[in-house]
Structure formats: C-alpha cells, structure tokens
Amino acid sequence: MIATMYKRRMKAAFALSSIVMLIGISVFFIDRPDSLQNWLNLSSIGIVDLFLFFTGVSNQIKYNKVKDIQIHDCS
C-alpha cells in the first residue's frame, strides 16, 4: 500500500516534470528572453521543473526502500 503510493507519486512527479520542461523549452524557442524580467520568468519555470524532478527522485528512493517489505495482517 505504501509502495504503491510512492510509485504513483513518482510517476506523477516525473510526468509533470516532463510537461513543465516541454513548456519551458517551448517558451524559450518561441519567445527568446531578451530582458532580465524574461530570464527570471524562464528561470522560475526551470526551478519548478527541478523541484518536480527531485520530488520524483526522492519518491523513487523511498519506493525502492519499501517495495520489498511485506506487512502481514494481524487479524
């Protein structure tokens, strides 16, 4: 149960990270940043992408720790 939670979180974080990365790349190629304000906007997209990616990595590490643990029913 806990392992499936980490697996779902991992997949969602990596999927969202991929989507945000594609948006950032699209913004970069469609409207190249020319001022400091535009670079800050683009870097904020990159920071969100890194946050999502490292969230996925963290959940993958936690998933690998708990995937082989068997919890027995006591009733």
CSV table of N, CA and C in Angstrom, one decimal:
chain,number,residue,atom,x,y,z
A,1,MET,N,0.8,-1.2,0.0
A,1,MET,CA,0.0,0.0,0.0
A,1,MET,C,0.9,1.3,0.0
A,2,ILE,N,1.9,1.3,0.9
A,2,ILE,CA,2.8,2.4,0.9
A,2,ILE,C,3.6,2.5,-0.4
A,3,ALA,N,4.0,1.3,-0.8
A,3,ALA,CA,4.9,1.2,-2.0
A,3,ALA,C,4.1,1.8,-3.2
A,4,THR,N,2.8,1.4,-3.3
A,4,THR,CA,2.1,1.9,-4.5
A,4,THR,C,1.9,3.4,-4.4
A,5,MET,N,1.8,4.0,-3.2
A,5,MET,CA,1.7,5.4,-3.0
A,5,MET,C,2.9,6.1,-3.5
A,6,TYR,N,4.1,5.6,-3.2
A,6,TYR,CA,5.3,6.2,-3.6
A,6,TYR,C,5.5,6.0,-5.1
A,7,LYS,N,5.0,4.9,-5.7
A,7,LYS,CA,5.1,4.7,-7.1
A,7,LYS,C,4.2,5.7,-7.9
A,8,ARG,N,3.0,5.9,-7.4
A,8,ARG,CA,2.1,6.9,-8.0
A,8,ARG,C,2.7,8.3,-8.0
A,9,ARG,N,3.2,8.6,-6.8
A,9,ARG,CA,3.8,10.0,-6.6
A,9,ARG,C,5.0,10.1,-7.6
A,10,MET,N,5.8,9.1,-7.7
A,10,MET,CA,7.0,9.1,-8.6
A,10,MET,C,6.6,9.3,-10.0
A,11,LYS,N,5.6,8.5,-10.5
A,11,LYS,CA,5.2,8.7,-11.9
A,11,LYS,C,4.5,10.0,-12.1
A,12,ALA,N,3.7,10.5,-11.2
A,12,ALA,CA,3.1,11.8,-11.4
A,12,ALA,C,4.1,12.9,-11.4
A,13,ALA,N,5.1,12.9,-10.5
A,13,ALA,CA,6.2,13.9,-10.5
A,13,ALA,C,7.0,13.9,-11.8
A,14,PHE,N,7.4,12.7,-12.3
A,14,PHE,CA,8.1,12.7,-13.5
A,14,PHE,C,7.3,13.1,-14.7
A,15,ALA,N,6.0,12.8,-14.7
A,15,ALA,CA,5.2,13.2,-15.8
A,15,ALA,C,5.0,14.7,-15.8
A,16,LEU,N,4.7,15.3,-14.6
A,16,LEU,CA,4.6,16.8,-14.5
A,16,LEU,C,5.9,17.5,-14.8
A,17,SER,N,7.0,16.9,-14.4
A,17,SER,CA,8.3,17.5,-14.7
A,17,SER,C,8.5,17.5,-16.2
A,18,SER,N,8.1,16.5,-16.9
A,18,SER,CA,8.3,16.4,-18.4
A,18,SER,C,7.4,17.5,-19.1
A,19,ILE,N,6.2,17.6,-18.6
A,19,ILE,CA,5.3,18.6,-19.1
A,19,ILE,C,5.8,20.0,-18.9
A,20,VAL,N,6.3,20.3,-17.7
A,20,VAL,CA,6.8,21.7,-17.4
A,20,VAL,C,8.1,21.9,-18.2
A,21,MET,N,8.9,20.9,-18.4
A,21,MET,CA,10.1,21.0,-19.2
A,21,MET,C,9.8,21.4,-20.7
A,22,LEU,N,8.8,20.7,-21.2
A,22,LEU,CA,8.4,21.0,-22.6
A,22,LEU,C,7.8,22.4,-22.7
A,23,ILE,N,7.1,22.8,-21.7
A,23,ILE,CA,6.6,24.2,-21.7
A,23,ILE,C,7.7,25.2,-21.7
A,24,GLY,N,8.7,24.9,-20.8
A,24,GLY,CA,9.9,25.8,-20.7
A,24,GLY,C,10.6,25.9,-22.0
A,25,ILE,N,10.9,24.7,-22.6
A,25,ILE,CA,11.6,24.7,-23.9
A,25,ILE,C,10.8,25.4,-25.0
A,26,SER,N,9.5,25.2,-25.0
A,26,SER,CA,8.6,25.9,-26.0
A,26,SER,C,8.7,27.4,-25.8
A,27,VAL,N,8.6,27.9,-24.5
A,27,VAL,CA,8.7,29.3,-24.3
A,27,VAL,C,10.0,29.8,-24.7
A,28,PHE,N,11.1,29.1,-24.5
A,28,PHE,CA,12.4,29.6,-24.8
A,28,PHE,C,12.5,29.7,-26.3
A,29,PHE,N,12.0,28.8,-27.1
A,29,PHE,CA,12.2,28.8,-28.6
A,29,PHE,C,11.2,29.7,-29.2
A,30,ILE,N,10.0,29.9,-28.7
A,30,ILE,CA,9.0,30.8,-29.3
A,30,ILE,C,9.3,32.2,-29.0
A,31,ASP,N,9.6,32.5,-27.7
A,31,ASP,CA,9.8,33.9,-27.3
A,31,ASP,C,11.1,34.0,-26.6
A,32,ARG,N,12.2,34.2,-27.3
A,32,ARG,CA,13.6,34.2,-26.7
A,32,ARG,C,13.6,35.3,-25.6
A,33,PRO,N,14.1,35.0,-24.4
A,33,PRO,CA,14.2,36.1,-23.4
A,33,PRO,C,15.3,37.1,-23.8
A,34,ASP,N,14.9,38.4,-23.7
A,34,ASP,CA,15.9,39.5,-24.1
A,34,ASP,C,16.1,40.4,-23.0
A,35,SER,N,15.3,40.3,-21.9
A,35,SER,CA,15.5,41.2,-20.8
A,35,SER,C,15.6,40.4,-19.5
A,36,LEU,N,16.0,41.1,-18.5
A,36,LEU,CA,16.2,40.4,-17.2
A,36,LEU,C,14.9,39.8,-16.7
A,37,GLN,N,13.8,40.5,-16.9
A,37,GLN,CA,12.5,40.0,-16.4
A,37,GLN,C,12.1,38.7,-17.2
A,38,ASN,N,12.4,38.7,-18.4
A,38,ASN,CA,12.1,37.5,-19.2
A,38,ASN,C,12.9,36.3,-18.8
A,39,TRP,N,14.2,36.6,-18.5
A,39,TRP,CA,15.1,35.5,-18.0
A,39,TRP,C,14.6,35.0,-16.6
A,40,LEU,N,14.2,35.9,-15.8
A,40,LEU,CA,13.7,35.5,-14.4
A,40,LEU,C,12.4,34.6,-14.6
A,41,ASN,N,11.5,35.0,-15.5
A,41,ASN,CA,10.3,34.2,-15.8
A,41,ASN,C,10.7,32.8,-16.2
A,42,LEU,N,11.6,32.7,-17.1
A,42,LEU,CA,12.1,31.4,-17.7
A,42,LEU,C,12.8,30.6,-16.6
A,43,SER,N,13.6,31.3,-15.8
A,43,SER,CA,14.3,30.5,-14.7
A,43,SER,C,13.3,30.0,-13.6
A,44,SER,N,12.2,30.8,-13.4
A,44,SER,CA,11.2,30.3,-12.5
A,44,SER,C,10.5,29.0,-13.0
A,45,ILE,N,10.3,28.9,-14.3
A,45,ILE,CA,9.8,27.6,-14.9
A,45,ILE,C,10.8,26.5,-14.6
A,46,GLY,N,12.1,26.8,-14.8
A,46,GLY,CA,13.2,25.8,-14.6
A,46,GLY,C,13.3,25.4,-13.1
A,47,ILE,N,13.1,26.3,-12.2
A,47,ILE,CA,13.1,26.0,-10.8
A,47,ILE,C,11.9,25.0,-10.4
A,48,VAL,N,10.8,25.3,-10.9
A,48,VAL,CA,9.6,24.4,-10.7
A,48,VAL,C,9.9,23.1,-11.3
A,49,ASP,N,10.5,23.0,-12.5
A,49,ASP,CA,10.8,21.7,-13.1
A,49,ASP,C,11.8,20.9,-12.3
A,50,LEU,N,12.8,21.6,-11.8
A,50,LEU,CA,13.8,20.9,-10.9
A,50,LEU,C,13.2,20.4,-9.6
A,51,PHE,N,12.3,21.2,-9.1
A,51,PHE,CA,11.6,20.8,-7.8
A,51,PHE,C,10.8,19.5,-8.1
A,52,LEU,N,10.0,19.5,-9.2
A,52,LEU,CA,9.2,18.3,-9.5
A,52,LEU,C,10.1,17.1,-9.8
A,53,PHE,N,11.2,17.3,-10.5
A,53,PHE,CA,12.1,16.2,-10.8
A,53,PHE,C,12.7,15.6,-9.6
A,54,PHE,N,13.2,16.5,-8.7
A,54,PHE,CA,13.8,16.0,-7.4
A,54,PHE,C,12.8,15.4,-6.5
A,55,THR,N,11.5,15.8,-6.6
A,55,THR,CA,10.4,15.1,-5.9
A,55,THR,C,10.2,13.7,-6.4
A,56,GLY,N,10.3,13.6,-7.7
A,56,GLY,CA,10.2,12.2,-8.3
A,56,GLY,C,11.4,11.3,-7.9
A,57,VAL,N,12.6,11.9,-7.8
A,57,VAL,CA,13.7,11.1,-7.4
A,57,VAL,C,13.6,10.7,-6.0
A,58,SER,N,13.2,11.6,-5.1
A,58,SER,CA,13.0,11.3,-3.7
A,58,SER,C,12.0,10.2,-3.5
A,59,ASN,N,10.9,10.3,-4.2
A,59,ASN,CA,9.9,9.2,-4.1
A,59,ASN,C,10.4,7.9,-4.7
A,60,GLN,N,11.2,7.9,-5.7
A,60,GLN,CA,11.8,6.7,-6.2
A,60,GLN,C,12.7,6.0,-5.2
A,61,ILE,N,13.5,6.8,-4.5
A,61,ILE,CA,14.3,6.3,-3.5
A,61,ILE,C,13.5,5.7,-2.4
A,62,LYS,N,12.5,6.4,-1.9
A,62,LYS,CA,11.6,5.8,-0.9
A,62,LYS,C,10.9,4.6,-1.3
A,63,TYR,N,10.4,4.6,-2.6
A,63,TYR,CA,9.8,3.4,-3.2
A,63,TYR,C,10.7,2.2,-3.1
A,64,ASN,N,12.0,2.4,-3.5
A,64,ASN,CA,12.9,1.3,-3.6
A,64,ASN,C,13.2,0.7,-2.2
A,65,LYS,N,13.1,1.6,-1.1
A,65,LYS,CA,13.3,1.1,0.2
A,65,LYS,C,12.2,0.3,0.7
A,66,VAL,N,10.9,0.6,0.3
A,66,VAL,CA,9.8,-0.1,0.9
A,66,VAL,C,9.1,-1.1,0.0
A,67,LYS,N,9.6,-1.3,-1.3
A,67,LYS,CA,8.9,-2.2,-2.2
A,67,LYS,C,9.0,-3.7,-1.8
A,68,ASP,N,10.0,-4.1,-1.1
A,68,ASP,CA,10.1,-5.5,-0.8
A,68,ASP,C,9.7,-5.8,0.7
A,69,ILE,N,9.2,-4.8,1.4
A,69,ILE,CA,8.7,-5.1,2.7
A,69,ILE,C,7.3,-5.7,2.7
A,70,GLN,N,7.1,-6.7,3.4
A,70,GLN,CA,5.8,-7.4,3.5
A,70,GLN,C,5.2,-7.1,4.8
A,71,ILE,N,4.0,-6.6,4.8
A,71,ILE,CA,3.3,-6.3,6.0
A,71,ILE,C,2.2,-7.4,6.1
A,72,HIS,N,2.2,-8.1,7.2
A,72,HIS,CA,1.3,-9.2,7.4
A,72,HIS,C,0.1,-8.7,8.2
A,73,ASP,N,-1.1,-9.2,7.9
A,73,ASP,CA,-2.3,-8.9,8.6
A,73,ASP,C,-2.4,-9.6,9.9
A,74,CYS,N,-2.6,-8.9,11.0
A,74,CYS,CA,-2.6,-9.5,12.3
A,74,CYS,C,-3.9,-10.0,12.8
A,75,SER,N,-5.0,-9.8,12.0
A,75,SER,CA,-6.3,-10.3,12.4
A,75,SER,C,-6.6,-11.7,12.1
